[in-house]
Tab-separated table of C-alpha atoms in Angstrom:
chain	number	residue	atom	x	y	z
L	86	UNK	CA	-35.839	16.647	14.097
L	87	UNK	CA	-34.330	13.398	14.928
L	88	UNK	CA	-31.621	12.767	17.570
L	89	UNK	CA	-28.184	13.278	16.200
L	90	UNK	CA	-26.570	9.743	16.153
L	91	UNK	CA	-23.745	9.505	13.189
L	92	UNK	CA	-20.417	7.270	14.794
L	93	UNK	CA	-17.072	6.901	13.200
L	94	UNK	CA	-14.338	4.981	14.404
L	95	UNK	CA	-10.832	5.805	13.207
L	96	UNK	CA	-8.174	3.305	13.648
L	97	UNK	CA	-4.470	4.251	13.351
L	98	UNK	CA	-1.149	3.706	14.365
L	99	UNK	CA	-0.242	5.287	18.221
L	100	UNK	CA	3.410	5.402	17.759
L	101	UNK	CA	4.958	6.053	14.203
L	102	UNK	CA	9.454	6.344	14.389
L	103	UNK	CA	11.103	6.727	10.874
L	104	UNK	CA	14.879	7.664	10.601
L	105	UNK	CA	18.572	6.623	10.253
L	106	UNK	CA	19.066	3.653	12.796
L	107	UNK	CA	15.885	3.560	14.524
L	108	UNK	CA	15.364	-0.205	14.382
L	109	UNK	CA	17.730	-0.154	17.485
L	110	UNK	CA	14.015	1.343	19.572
L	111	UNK	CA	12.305	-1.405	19.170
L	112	UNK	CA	12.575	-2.577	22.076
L	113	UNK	CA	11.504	0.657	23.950
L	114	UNK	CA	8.819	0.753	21.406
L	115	UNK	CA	7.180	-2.503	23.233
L	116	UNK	CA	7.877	-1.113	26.501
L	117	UNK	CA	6.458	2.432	25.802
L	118	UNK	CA	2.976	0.620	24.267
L	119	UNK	CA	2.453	-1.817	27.418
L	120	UNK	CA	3.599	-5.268	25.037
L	121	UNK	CA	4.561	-7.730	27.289
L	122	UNK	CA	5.171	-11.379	27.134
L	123	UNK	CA	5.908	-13.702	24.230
L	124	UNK	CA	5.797	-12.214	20.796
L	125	UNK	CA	6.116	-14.074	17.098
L	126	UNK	CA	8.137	-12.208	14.676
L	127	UNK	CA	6.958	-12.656	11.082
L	128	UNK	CA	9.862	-12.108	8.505
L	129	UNK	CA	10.898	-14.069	5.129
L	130	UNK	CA	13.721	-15.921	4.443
L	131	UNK	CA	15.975	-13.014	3.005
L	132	UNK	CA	14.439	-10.283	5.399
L	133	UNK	CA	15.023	-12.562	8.368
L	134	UNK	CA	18.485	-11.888	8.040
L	135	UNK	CA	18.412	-7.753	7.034
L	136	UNK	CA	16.331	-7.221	9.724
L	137	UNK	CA	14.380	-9.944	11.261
L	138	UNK	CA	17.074	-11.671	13.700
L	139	UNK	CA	18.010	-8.865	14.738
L	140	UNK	CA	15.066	-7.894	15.974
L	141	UNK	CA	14.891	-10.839	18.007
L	142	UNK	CA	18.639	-9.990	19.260
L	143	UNK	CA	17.179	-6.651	20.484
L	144	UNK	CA	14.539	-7.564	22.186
L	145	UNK	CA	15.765	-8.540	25.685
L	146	UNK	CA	13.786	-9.846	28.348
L	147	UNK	CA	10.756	-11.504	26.201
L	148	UNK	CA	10.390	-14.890	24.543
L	149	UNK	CA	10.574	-14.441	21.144
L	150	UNK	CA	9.514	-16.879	18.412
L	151	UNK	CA	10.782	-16.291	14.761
L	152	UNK	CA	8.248	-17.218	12.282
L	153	UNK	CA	9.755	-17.196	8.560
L	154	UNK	CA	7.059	-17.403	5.980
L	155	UNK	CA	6.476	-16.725	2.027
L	156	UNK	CA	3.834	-14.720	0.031
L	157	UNK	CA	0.609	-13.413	1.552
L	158	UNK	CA	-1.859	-15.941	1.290
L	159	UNK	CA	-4.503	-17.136	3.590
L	160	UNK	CA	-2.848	-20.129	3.850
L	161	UNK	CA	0.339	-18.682	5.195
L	162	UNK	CA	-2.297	-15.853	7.279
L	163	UNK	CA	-3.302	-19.561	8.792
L	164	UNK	CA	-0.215	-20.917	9.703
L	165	UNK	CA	0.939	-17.515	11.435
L	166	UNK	CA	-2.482	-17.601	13.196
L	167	UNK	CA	-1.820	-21.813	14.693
L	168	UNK	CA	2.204	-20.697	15.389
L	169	UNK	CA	1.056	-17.364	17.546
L	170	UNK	CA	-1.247	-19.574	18.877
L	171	UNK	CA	0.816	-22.432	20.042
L	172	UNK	CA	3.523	-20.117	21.760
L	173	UNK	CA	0.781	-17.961	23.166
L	174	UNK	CA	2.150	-14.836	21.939
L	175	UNK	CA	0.790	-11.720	22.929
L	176	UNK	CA	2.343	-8.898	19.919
L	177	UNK	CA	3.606	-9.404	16.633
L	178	UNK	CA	6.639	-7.780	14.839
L	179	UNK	CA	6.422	-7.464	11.142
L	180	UNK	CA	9.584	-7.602	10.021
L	181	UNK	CA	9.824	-7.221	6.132
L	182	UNK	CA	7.853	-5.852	3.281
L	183	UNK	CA	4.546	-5.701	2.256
L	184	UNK	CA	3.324	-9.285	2.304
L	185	UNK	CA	5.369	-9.582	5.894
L	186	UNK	CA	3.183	-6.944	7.018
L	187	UNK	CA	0.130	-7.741	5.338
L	188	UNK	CA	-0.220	-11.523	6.946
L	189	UNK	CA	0.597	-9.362	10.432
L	190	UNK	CA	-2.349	-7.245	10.258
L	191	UNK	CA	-4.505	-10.133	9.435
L	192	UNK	CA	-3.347	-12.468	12.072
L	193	UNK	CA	-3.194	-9.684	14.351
L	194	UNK	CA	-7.398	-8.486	13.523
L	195	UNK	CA	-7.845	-12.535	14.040
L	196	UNK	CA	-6.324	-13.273	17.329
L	197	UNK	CA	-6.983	-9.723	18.833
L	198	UNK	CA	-3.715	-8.956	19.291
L	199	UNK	CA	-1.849	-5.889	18.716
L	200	UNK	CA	1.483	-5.564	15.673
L	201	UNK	CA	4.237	-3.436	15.210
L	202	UNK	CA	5.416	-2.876	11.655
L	203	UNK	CA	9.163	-2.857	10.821
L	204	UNK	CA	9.627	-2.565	6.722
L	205	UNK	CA	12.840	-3.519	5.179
L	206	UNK	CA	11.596	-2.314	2.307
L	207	UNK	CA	8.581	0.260	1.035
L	208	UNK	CA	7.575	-0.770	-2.194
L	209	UNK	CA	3.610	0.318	-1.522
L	210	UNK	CA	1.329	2.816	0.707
L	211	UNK	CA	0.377	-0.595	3.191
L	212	UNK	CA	2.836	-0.098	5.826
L	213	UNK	CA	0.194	1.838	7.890
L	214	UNK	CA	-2.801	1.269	6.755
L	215	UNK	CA	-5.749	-0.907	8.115
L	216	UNK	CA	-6.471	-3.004	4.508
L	217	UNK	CA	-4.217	-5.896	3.366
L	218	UNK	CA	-3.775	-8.120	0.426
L	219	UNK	CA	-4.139	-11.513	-0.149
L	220	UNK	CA	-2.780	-13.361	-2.874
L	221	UNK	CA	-4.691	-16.607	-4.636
L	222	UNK	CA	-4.827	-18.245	-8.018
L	223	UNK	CA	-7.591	-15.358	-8.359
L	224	UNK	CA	-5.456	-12.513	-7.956
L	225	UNK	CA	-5.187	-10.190	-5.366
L	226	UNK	CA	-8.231	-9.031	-2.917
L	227	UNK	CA	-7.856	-6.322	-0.289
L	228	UNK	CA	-9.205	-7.041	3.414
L	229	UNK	CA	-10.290	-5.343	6.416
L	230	UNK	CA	-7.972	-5.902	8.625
L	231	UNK	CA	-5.890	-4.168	11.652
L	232	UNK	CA	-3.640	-0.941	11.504
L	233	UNK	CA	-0.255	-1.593	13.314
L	234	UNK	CA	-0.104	-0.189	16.539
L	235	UNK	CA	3.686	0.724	15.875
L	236	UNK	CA	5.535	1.752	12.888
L	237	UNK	CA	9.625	1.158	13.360
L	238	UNK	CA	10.839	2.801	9.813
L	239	UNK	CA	14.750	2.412	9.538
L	240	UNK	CA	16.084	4.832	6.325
L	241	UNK	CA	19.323	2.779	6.854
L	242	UNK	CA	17.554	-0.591	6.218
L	243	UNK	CA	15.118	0.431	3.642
L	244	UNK	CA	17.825	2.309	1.865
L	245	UNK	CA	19.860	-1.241	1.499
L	246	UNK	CA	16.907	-2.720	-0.587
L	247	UNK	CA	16.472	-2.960	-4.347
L	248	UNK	CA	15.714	0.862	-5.513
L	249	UNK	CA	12.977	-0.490	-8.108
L	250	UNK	CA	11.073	-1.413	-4.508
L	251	UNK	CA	11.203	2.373	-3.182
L	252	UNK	CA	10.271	3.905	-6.827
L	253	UNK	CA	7.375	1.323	-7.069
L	254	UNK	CA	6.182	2.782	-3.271
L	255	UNK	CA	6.381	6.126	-4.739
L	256	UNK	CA	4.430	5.241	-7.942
L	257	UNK	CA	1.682	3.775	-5.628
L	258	UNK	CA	1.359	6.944	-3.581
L	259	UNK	CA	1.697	9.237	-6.989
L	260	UNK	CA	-1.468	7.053	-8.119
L	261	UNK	CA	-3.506	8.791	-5.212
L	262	UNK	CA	-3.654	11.802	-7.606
L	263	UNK	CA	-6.722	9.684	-9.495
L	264	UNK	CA	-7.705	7.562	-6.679
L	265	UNK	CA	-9.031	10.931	-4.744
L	266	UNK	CA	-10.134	12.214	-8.099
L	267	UNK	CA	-12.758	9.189	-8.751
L	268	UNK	CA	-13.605	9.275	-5.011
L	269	UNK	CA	-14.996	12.713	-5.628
L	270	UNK	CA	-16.238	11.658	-8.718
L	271	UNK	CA	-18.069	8.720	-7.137
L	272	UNK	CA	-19.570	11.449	-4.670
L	273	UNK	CA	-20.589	14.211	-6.787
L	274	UNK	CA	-22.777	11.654	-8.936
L	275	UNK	CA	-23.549	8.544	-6.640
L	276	UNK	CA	-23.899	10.487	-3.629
L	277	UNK	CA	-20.422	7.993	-1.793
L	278	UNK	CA	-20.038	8.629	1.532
L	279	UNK	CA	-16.774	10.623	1.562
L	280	UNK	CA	-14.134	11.681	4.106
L	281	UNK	CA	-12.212	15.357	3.317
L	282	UNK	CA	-9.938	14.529	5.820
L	283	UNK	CA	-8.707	11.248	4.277
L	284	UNK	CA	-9.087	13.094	1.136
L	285	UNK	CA	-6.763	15.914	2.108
L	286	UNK	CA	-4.075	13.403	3.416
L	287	UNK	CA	-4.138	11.008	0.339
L	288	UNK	CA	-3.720	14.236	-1.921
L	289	UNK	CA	-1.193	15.476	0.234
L	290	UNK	CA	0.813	12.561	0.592
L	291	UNK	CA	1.154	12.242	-3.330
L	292	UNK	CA	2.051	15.972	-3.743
L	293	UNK	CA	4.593	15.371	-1.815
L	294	UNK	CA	6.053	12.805	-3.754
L	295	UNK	CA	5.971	14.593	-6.635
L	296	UNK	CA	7.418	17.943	-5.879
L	297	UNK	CA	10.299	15.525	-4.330
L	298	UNK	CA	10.618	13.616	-7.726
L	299	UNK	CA	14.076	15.039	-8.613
L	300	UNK	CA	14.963	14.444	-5.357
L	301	UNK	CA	14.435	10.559	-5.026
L	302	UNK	CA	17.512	8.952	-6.152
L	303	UNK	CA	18.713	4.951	-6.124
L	304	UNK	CA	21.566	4.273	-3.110
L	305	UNK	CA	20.944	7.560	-1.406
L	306	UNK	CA	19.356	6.819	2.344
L	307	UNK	CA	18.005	10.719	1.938
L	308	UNK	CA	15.554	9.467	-0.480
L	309	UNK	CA	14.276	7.450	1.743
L	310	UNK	CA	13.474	9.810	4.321
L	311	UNK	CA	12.015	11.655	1.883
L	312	UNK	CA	9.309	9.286	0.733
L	313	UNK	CA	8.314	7.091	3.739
L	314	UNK	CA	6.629	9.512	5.398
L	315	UNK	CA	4.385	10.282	2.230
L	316	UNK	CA	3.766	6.621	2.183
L	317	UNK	CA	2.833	6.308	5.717
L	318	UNK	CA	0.490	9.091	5.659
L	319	UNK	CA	-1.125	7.504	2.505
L	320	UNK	CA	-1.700	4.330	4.615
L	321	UNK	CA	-2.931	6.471	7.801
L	322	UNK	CA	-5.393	7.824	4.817
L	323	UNK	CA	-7.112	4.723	4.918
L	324	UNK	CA	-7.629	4.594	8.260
L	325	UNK	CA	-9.157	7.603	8.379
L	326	UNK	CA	-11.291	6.923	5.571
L	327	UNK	CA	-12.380	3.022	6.939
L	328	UNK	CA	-11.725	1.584	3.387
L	329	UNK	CA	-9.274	2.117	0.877
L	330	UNK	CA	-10.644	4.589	-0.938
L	331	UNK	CA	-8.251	7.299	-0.610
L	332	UNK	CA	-5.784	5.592	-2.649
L	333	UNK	CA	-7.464	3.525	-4.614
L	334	UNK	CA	-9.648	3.630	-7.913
L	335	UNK	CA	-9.441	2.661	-11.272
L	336	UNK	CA	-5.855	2.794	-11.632
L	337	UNK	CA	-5.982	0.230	-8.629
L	338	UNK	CA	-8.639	-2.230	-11.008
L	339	UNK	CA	-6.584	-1.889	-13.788
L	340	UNK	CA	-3.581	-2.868	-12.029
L	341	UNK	CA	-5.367	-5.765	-10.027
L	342	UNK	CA	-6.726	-6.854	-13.824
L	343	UNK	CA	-2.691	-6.935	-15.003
L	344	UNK	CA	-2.266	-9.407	-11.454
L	345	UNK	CA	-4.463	-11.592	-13.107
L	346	UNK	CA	-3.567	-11.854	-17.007
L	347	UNK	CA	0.078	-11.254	-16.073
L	348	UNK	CA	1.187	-12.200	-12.625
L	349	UNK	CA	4.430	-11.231	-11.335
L	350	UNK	CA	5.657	-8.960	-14.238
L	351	UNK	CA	5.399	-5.565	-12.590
L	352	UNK	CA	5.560	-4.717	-8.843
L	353	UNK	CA	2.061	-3.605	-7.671
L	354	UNK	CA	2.764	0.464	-7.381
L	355	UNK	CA	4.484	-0.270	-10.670
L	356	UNK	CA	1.113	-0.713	-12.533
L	357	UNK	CA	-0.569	1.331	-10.227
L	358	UNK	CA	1.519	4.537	-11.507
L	359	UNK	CA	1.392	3.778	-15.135
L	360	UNK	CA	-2.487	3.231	-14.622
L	361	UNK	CA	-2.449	6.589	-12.895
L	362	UNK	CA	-1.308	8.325	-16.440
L	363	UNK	CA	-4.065	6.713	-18.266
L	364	UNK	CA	-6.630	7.427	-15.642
L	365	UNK	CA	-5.771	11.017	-15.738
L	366	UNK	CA	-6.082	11.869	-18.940
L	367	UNK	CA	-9.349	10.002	-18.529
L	368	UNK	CA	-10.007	13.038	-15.583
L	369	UNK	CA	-8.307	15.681	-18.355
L	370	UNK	CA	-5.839	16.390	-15.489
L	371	UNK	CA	-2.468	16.696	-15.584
L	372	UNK	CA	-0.839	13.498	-16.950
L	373	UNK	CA	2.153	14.430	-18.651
L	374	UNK	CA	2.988	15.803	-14.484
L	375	UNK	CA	2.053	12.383	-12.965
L	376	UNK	CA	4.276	10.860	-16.278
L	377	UNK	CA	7.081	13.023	-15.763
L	378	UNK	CA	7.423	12.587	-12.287
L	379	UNK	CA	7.224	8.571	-12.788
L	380	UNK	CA	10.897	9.048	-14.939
L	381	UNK	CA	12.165	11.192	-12.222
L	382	UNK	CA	11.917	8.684	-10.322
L	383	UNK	CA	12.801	5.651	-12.559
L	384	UNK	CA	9.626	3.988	-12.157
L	385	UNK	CA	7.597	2.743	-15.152
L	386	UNK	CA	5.808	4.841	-17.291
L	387	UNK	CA	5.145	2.867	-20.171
L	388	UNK	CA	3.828	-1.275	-20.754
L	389	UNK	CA	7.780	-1.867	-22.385
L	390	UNK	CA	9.223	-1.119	-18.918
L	391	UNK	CA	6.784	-2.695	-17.109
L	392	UNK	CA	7.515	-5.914	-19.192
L	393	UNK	CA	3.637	-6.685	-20.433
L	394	UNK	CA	2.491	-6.515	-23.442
L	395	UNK	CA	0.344	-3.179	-24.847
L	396	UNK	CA	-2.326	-5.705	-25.845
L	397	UNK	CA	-2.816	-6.496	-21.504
L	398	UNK	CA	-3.045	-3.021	-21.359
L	399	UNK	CA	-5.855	-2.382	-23.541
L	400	UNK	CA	-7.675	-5.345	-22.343
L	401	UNK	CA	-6.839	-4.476	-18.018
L	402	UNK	CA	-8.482	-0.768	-19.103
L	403	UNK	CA	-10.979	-1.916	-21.004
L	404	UNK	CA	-11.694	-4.999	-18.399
L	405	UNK	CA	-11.028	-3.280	-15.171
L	406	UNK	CA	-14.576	-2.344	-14.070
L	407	UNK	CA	-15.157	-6.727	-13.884
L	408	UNK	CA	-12.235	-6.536	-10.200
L	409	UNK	CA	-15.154	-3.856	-8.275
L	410	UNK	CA	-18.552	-3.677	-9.757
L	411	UNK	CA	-19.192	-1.820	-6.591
L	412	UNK	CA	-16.781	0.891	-6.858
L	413	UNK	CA	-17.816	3.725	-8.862
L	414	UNK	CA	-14.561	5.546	-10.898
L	415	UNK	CA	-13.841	7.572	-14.070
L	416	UNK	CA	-14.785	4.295	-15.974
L	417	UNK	CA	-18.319	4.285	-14.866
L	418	UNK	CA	-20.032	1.123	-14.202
L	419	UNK	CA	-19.442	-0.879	-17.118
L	420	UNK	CA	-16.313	0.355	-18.268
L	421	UNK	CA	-14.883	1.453	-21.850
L	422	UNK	CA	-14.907	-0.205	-24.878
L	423	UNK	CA	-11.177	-1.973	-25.952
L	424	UNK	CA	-11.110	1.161	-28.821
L	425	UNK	CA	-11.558	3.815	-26.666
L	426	UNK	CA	-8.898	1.863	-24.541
L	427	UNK	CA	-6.241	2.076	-27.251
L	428	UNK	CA	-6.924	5.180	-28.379
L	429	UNK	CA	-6.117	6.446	-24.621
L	430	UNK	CA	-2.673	4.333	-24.029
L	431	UNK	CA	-1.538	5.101	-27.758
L	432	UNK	CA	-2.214	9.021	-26.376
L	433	UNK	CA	-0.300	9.290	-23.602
L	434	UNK	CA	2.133	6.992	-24.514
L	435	UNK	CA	1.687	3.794	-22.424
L	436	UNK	CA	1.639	1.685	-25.728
């Protein structure tokens, strides 16, 4: 019998603080992970000033270099890289929302050096996960990349953003429900390498979220608390698993398909919980619950409320297979024909 010689490497955030006000830690934060020196803090325009300054107001006794930047692109991923560079910084501090953090965790896995992630907003499962995405004239493409070694969540902050951001985060995490179920799929006939602990923590993360539906409310900082730790775990799911399977599968490729044929209509976890619905009925699972639970929460549930029309739908469904050949889901390898398509968004009511 041969020597025993399976490795896995699992890489996740060390210290994880969510809560009302905790934004004032960061500072111990750096101390209590061993960051010292000069650090770049990458924030936007409009989050520079929710969160981002003061940050850099907080953060006595190091040299701190603001760094204000737009959409995730590798472009922008460059120009982080050349700033951190010049000011030999040794730690970043995300400071914003997903595309904030998702240039960090690239520039961080470039220059080797270690992030802390501070959302003003949660409007997808990202904040702690070790994939980002990159936008181009091609869409969106998810990288390897590096896991924060802090996350800094402040309720009170992320409460103050737009409430369609939150419900979209929940929608993402919700959409785990089919992601694990085509991950199982994908390993019951393919024979995919597969993780039951990343499984367990994906499925548990979107449970969560749903039994809390009623609970999740606009303006109310107790909704907050409620679903960021959901969407961390979802993130730390990744991790675990060493790709992104966990949490995404072919409601992720038909969302990534509506990127292309209609950018910047819906929010990402928008799509990716309406997709969920039609990939569940796909399953035969539960889709009225992952519908219902959508319209608790006043996220989408239908192509009128995301704003595109039901003929994108039909074709993202029927299309989506063409974003991963390589990823094995409910729509097999080649997909489903732009009937069958209809036939299941005219069903469960997404057209």
């Amino acid at each position: 019998m041969d020597d025993f010689m399976k490795v896995k490497t699992v890489e996740m955030p060390r210290d994880i603080i969510a809560g009302h006000g905790v934004i004032s830690g960061v500072r111990d934060m750096c101390r209590n992970l061993h960051l010292e020196g000069s650090g770049t803090i990458i924030t936007g325009g409009k989050t520079a000033e929710v969160a981002g300054m003061q940050v850099r107001d907080l953060m006595d006794g190091y040299d701190i270099d603001v760094c204000r930047v737009g959409d995730a692109t590798s472009e922008a991923a460059e120009e982080v890289s050349a700033r951190a560079r010049e000011t030999k910084s040794t730690f970043i501090l995300a400071v914003g929302g997903g595309s904030k953090i998702d240039l960090a965790k690239v520039v961080s896995n470039e220059l080797r050096i270690p992030f802390i992630a501070i959302p003003t907003s949660a409007s997808h499962d990202g904040i702690a996960s070790n994939r980002a995405s990159l936008k181009s004239s091609e869409g969106s493409r998810s990288v390897a990349s590096a896991s924060p070694m802090g996350v800094l969540a402040d309720t009170e902050i992320i409460a103050k953003a737009p409430y369609r951001l939150l419900a979209s985060g929940c929608a993402d995490v919700i959409s785990n429900l089919t992601a694990v179920m085509d991950w199982d799929f994908a390993r019951r006939l393919k024979g995919e390498s597969f993780s039951r602990s990343a499984y367990s923590l994906a499925m548990h993360a979107a449970e969560s979220i749903m039994e809390s539906s009623k609970l999740i409310k606009p303006g109310v900082e107790e909704s907050v608390w409620i679903a960021i730790k959901p969407i961390i775990m979802s993130g730390i799911s990744m991790s675990i698993a060493g790709s992104s399977r966990p949490t995404s599968g072919a409601e992720h490729m038909i969302s990534h398909m509506l990127d292309l044929r209609c950018p910047g209509k819906a929010l990402h976890g928008e799509q990716c919980g309406v997709a969920s619905i039609l990939t569940m009925y796909l399953h035969g699972g539960d889709w009225e619950g992952i519908r219902d639970a959508l319209a608790d929460i006043g996220a989408p549930v239908n192509a009128e409320q995301l704003g595109i029309p039901a003929e994108e739908i039909v074709y993202a469904i029927a299309h989506a297979t063409e974003i991963r050949s390589d990823r094995f889901t409910i729509l097999g390898d080649k997909g489903i024909t732009e009937e069958v398509a209809e036939k299941v968004a005219r069903t469960t009511g997404v057209i």
